[in-house]
Amino acid sequence: MNIVRHNPAITRQNRNQQNKHKSVILWFTGLSGSGKSTLAHAIEECLHNRGCRTYVLDGDNVRHGLSSDLGFSQEDRTENIRRIGETAKLMMEAGIITLTAFISPYRKDRESVRNLMPYGDFIEIYCKASLETCEKRDVKGLYKKARAGKIDNYTGIDSPYEEPGKTEIEIETDRLNLKDSVQLVMQLLIKRNII
């Protein structure tokens, strides 16, 4: 291929200095109904109120556009996560604290995204909740449909979720309330001098 990388005049470091915060990727993973999107949006609101530049990439929203051509086979899920990883990396380079809320069920796919980033720029947040809790929270009715055989390859029912082997933070979202969960993540960001 005749592709040559162009080095920008304005760097990520320049943007971080202007923003007065570091840009990173906060990767929320967990079962459907574990609270990934709720937590990601609550943290984004906190960060926004502090003057940080942020954006949430949410699983359902991305599948309406960037990944609208993909299904839910293992191969399509892997490609979806690859696309999200590359998009999140570009946004991080643009100086944005990028929050991603995706089931991202396969450990190897999450590790592939982690390996795209410089060390320390990928913060994996495992929203841990039991399948029973997630099914009780099933606001979309998808677990019920999966149990009835109306949805194939549904994570936690007939498709696996591989818990993270290593993660920067684990939030027990079936035990902690939203306020306490947000506080744990914000404390981590402060401790790491991101904000």
Short mmCIF file of C-alpha atoms in Angstrom, two decimals:
data_model
loop_
_atom_site.label_atom_id
_atom_site.label_comp_id
_atom_site.label_asym_id
_atom_site.label_seq_id
_atom_site.Cartn_x
_atom_site.Cartn_y
_atom_site.Cartn_z
CA MET A 1 0.00 0.00 0.00
CA ASN A 2 1.12 3.53 -0.71
CA ILE A 3 0.12 4.94 2.67
CA VAL A 4 2.42 7.17 4.67
CA ARG A 5 1.53 8.38 8.15
CA HIS A 6 1.34 12.16 8.42
CA ASN A 7 2.73 13.70 11.58
CA PRO A 8 0.45 16.48 12.84
CA ALA A 9 1.69 19.93 13.82
CA ILE A 10 -0.58 19.93 16.88
CA THR A 11 0.03 16.92 19.10
CA ARG A 12 -1.98 15.16 21.77
CA GLN A 13 0.32 16.74 24.35
CA ASN A 14 -0.52 20.20 22.98
CA ARG A 15 -4.21 19.44 23.29
CA ASN A 16 -3.82 18.03 26.80
CA GLN A 17 -2.00 21.20 27.88
CA GLN A 18 -4.76 23.36 26.40
CA ASN A 19 -7.48 21.21 28.00
CA LYS A 20 -5.69 21.09 31.39
CA HIS A 21 -6.32 17.34 31.63
CA LYS A 22 -4.91 14.20 30.07
CA SER A 23 -6.81 12.33 27.40
CA VAL A 24 -7.41 8.63 28.06
CA ILE A 25 -9.80 5.83 27.25
CA LEU A 26 -12.16 4.62 29.96
CA TRP A 27 -13.34 1.22 28.70
CA PHE A 28 -16.49 0.02 30.52
CA THR A 29 -17.14 -3.69 30.08
CA GLY A 30 -19.71 -6.07 31.54
CA LEU A 31 -22.93 -7.86 30.81
CA SER A 32 -25.93 -6.09 29.32
CA GLY A 33 -27.71 -4.49 32.26
CA SER A 34 -24.58 -4.24 34.41
CA GLY A 35 -24.71 -0.45 34.36
CA LYS A 36 -21.96 0.37 31.84
CA SER A 37 -23.81 3.11 29.99
CA THR A 38 -25.38 4.55 33.12
CA LEU A 39 -22.00 4.77 34.84
CA ALA A 40 -20.17 6.08 31.76
CA HIS A 41 -22.71 8.89 31.25
CA ALA A 42 -22.70 9.81 34.96
CA ILE A 43 -18.90 10.05 34.92
CA GLU A 44 -18.99 12.06 31.71
CA GLU A 45 -21.34 14.52 33.41
CA CYS A 46 -18.94 14.86 36.36
CA LEU A 47 -15.99 15.39 34.04
CA HIS A 48 -17.91 17.89 31.90
CA ASN A 49 -18.81 19.87 35.02
CA ARG A 50 -15.07 20.06 35.77
CA GLY A 51 -14.41 21.52 32.32
CA CYS A 52 -13.05 18.33 30.74
CA ARG A 53 -13.50 17.46 27.07
CA THR A 54 -15.34 14.14 26.92
CA TYR A 55 -17.35 11.83 24.71
CA VAL A 56 -19.19 8.54 25.34
CA LEU A 57 -19.14 5.88 22.65
CA ASP A 58 -22.15 3.71 23.51
CA GLY A 59 -22.74 0.24 22.11
CA ASP A 60 -26.27 0.77 20.81
CA ASN A 61 -25.45 4.16 19.27
CA VAL A 62 -22.36 2.87 17.46
CA ARG A 63 -24.36 0.00 15.96
CA HIS A 64 -26.69 2.56 14.35
CA GLY A 65 -23.81 3.99 12.30
CA LEU A 66 -20.17 2.90 12.42
CA SER A 67 -21.02 -0.77 12.94
CA SER A 68 -24.48 -0.92 11.35
CA ASP A 69 -23.22 -3.54 8.89
CA LEU A 70 -22.25 -5.99 11.65
CA GLY A 71 -24.23 -8.73 13.36
CA PHE A 72 -23.50 -10.53 16.61
CA SER A 73 -21.37 -13.48 15.51
CA GLN A 74 -18.01 -13.82 17.26
CA GLU A 75 -16.27 -12.44 14.15
CA ASP A 76 -18.62 -9.43 13.94
CA ARG A 77 -18.24 -8.70 17.65
CA THR A 78 -14.46 -8.77 17.27
CA GLU A 79 -14.65 -6.38 14.31
CA ASN A 80 -17.01 -4.08 16.22
CA ILE A 81 -14.54 -3.84 19.11
CA ARG A 82 -11.64 -3.30 16.70
CA ARG A 83 -13.49 -0.37 15.11
CA ILE A 84 -14.35 1.09 18.50
CA GLY A 85 -10.75 0.76 19.65
CA GLU A 86 -9.43 2.59 16.60
CA THR A 87 -12.10 5.29 16.94
CA ALA A 88 -11.40 5.72 20.65
CA LYS A 89 -7.68 6.02 19.93
CA LEU A 90 -8.29 8.82 17.41
CA MET A 91 -10.50 10.62 19.91
CA MET A 92 -7.85 10.25 22.61
CA GLU A 93 -5.29 11.75 20.21
CA ALA A 94 -7.73 14.65 19.76
CA GLY A 95 -7.41 15.35 23.49
CA ILE A 96 -10.74 13.84 24.55
CA ILE A 97 -11.40 11.66 27.59
CA THR A 98 -13.19 8.91 25.70
CA LEU A 99 -15.60 6.68 27.59
CA THR A 100 -16.73 3.48 25.87
CA ALA A 101 -19.67 1.40 27.07
CA PHE A 102 -19.60 -1.98 25.32
CA ILE A 103 -20.20 -5.51 26.51
CA SER A 104 -16.97 -6.41 24.66
CA PRO A 105 -17.38 -10.04 25.75
CA TYR A 106 -14.05 -11.46 24.62
CA ARG A 107 -10.91 -10.91 26.69
CA LYS A 108 -8.63 -11.11 23.63
CA ASP A 109 -10.55 -8.29 21.92
CA ARG A 110 -10.22 -6.02 24.96
CA GLU A 111 -6.52 -6.86 25.15
CA SER A 112 -6.11 -6.04 21.44
CA VAL A 113 -7.56 -2.57 22.09
CA ARG A 114 -5.39 -2.12 25.18
CA ASN A 115 -2.34 -2.97 23.06
CA LEU A 116 -3.20 -0.19 20.58
CA MET A 117 -2.64 2.42 23.28
CA PRO A 118 0.45 3.71 25.03
CA TYR A 119 0.86 2.16 28.48
CA GLY A 120 -1.55 3.66 31.00
CA ASP A 121 -3.91 5.23 28.47
CA PHE A 122 -6.43 2.37 28.50
CA ILE A 123 -8.36 2.13 31.76
CA GLU A 124 -10.57 -0.95 31.86
CA ILE A 125 -13.55 -0.63 34.18
CA TYR A 126 -15.34 -3.90 34.84
CA CYS A 127 -18.98 -3.31 35.76
CA LYS A 128 -19.52 -6.53 37.64
CA ALA A 129 -23.07 -7.70 38.25
CA SER A 130 -24.56 -11.17 38.41
CA LEU A 131 -26.57 -12.47 35.47
CA GLU A 132 -29.57 -12.63 37.80
CA THR A 133 -29.24 -8.91 38.60
CA CYS A 134 -28.78 -8.01 34.94
CA GLU A 135 -31.88 -9.98 33.98
CA LYS A 136 -33.90 -8.18 36.66
CA ARG A 137 -32.72 -4.84 35.22
CA ASP A 138 -33.62 -5.91 31.67
CA VAL A 139 -35.28 -2.63 30.62
CA LYS A 140 -35.03 -3.54 26.91
CA GLY A 141 -36.52 -7.01 27.40
CA LEU A 142 -33.60 -8.61 25.56
CA TYR A 143 -32.77 -11.32 28.11
CA LYS A 144 -36.40 -12.40 28.05
CA LYS A 145 -36.30 -12.62 24.25
CA ALA A 146 -33.00 -14.53 24.37
CA ARG A 147 -34.41 -17.00 26.91
CA ALA A 148 -37.42 -17.48 24.61
CA GLY A 149 -35.12 -18.22 21.65
CA LYS A 150 -36.06 -15.03 19.80
CA ILE A 151 -32.49 -13.64 19.91
CA ASP A 152 -29.40 -15.72 19.05
CA ASN A 153 -25.87 -15.20 20.37
CA TYR A 154 -26.97 -13.15 23.38
CA THR A 155 -24.13 -12.60 25.83
CA GLY A 156 -24.71 -14.39 29.12
CA ILE A 157 -27.39 -16.69 27.68
CA ASP A 158 -26.05 -18.55 24.63
CA SER A 159 -22.88 -16.56 24.03
CA PRO A 160 -20.06 -16.24 26.60
CA TYR A 161 -18.81 -13.24 28.55
CA GLU A 162 -15.16 -13.58 29.55
CA GLU A 163 -14.47 -11.65 32.75
CA PRO A 164 -11.37 -9.46 32.62
CA GLY A 165 -8.14 -11.13 33.69
CA LYS A 166 -6.64 -7.77 34.57
CA THR A 167 -8.48 -4.53 35.02
CA GLU A 168 -7.71 -1.13 36.46
CA ILE A 169 -10.90 -1.07 38.49
CA GLU A 170 -13.79 -3.41 39.24
CA ILE A 171 -17.10 -1.87 40.25
CA GLU A 172 -19.68 -4.19 41.80
CA THR A 173 -22.67 -2.46 40.25
CA ASP A 174 -25.12 -4.87 41.87
CA ARG A 175 -23.82 -3.83 45.30
CA LEU A 176 -22.78 -0.17 44.97
CA ASN A 177 -25.10 2.72 44.14
CA LEU A 178 -24.37 5.02 41.20
CA LYS A 179 -22.96 7.86 43.32
CA ASP A 180 -20.42 5.58 45.03
CA SER A 181 -19.50 3.95 41.73
CA VAL A 182 -18.84 7.34 40.13
CA GLN A 183 -16.74 8.38 43.11
CA LEU A 184 -14.49 5.30 42.77
CA VAL A 185 -13.75 6.08 39.12
CA MET A 186 -13.21 9.79 39.77
CA GLN A 187 -10.79 8.96 42.59
CA LEU A 188 -8.81 6.76 40.20
CA LEU A 189 -8.62 9.56 37.61
CA ILE A 190 -7.38 12.00 40.24
CA LYS A 191 -4.85 9.50 41.61
CA ARG A 192 -3.45 8.98 38.12
CA ASN A 193 -3.22 12.76 37.50
CA ILE A 194 -5.58 12.54 34.54
CA ILE A 195 -7.77 15.32 35.92
#
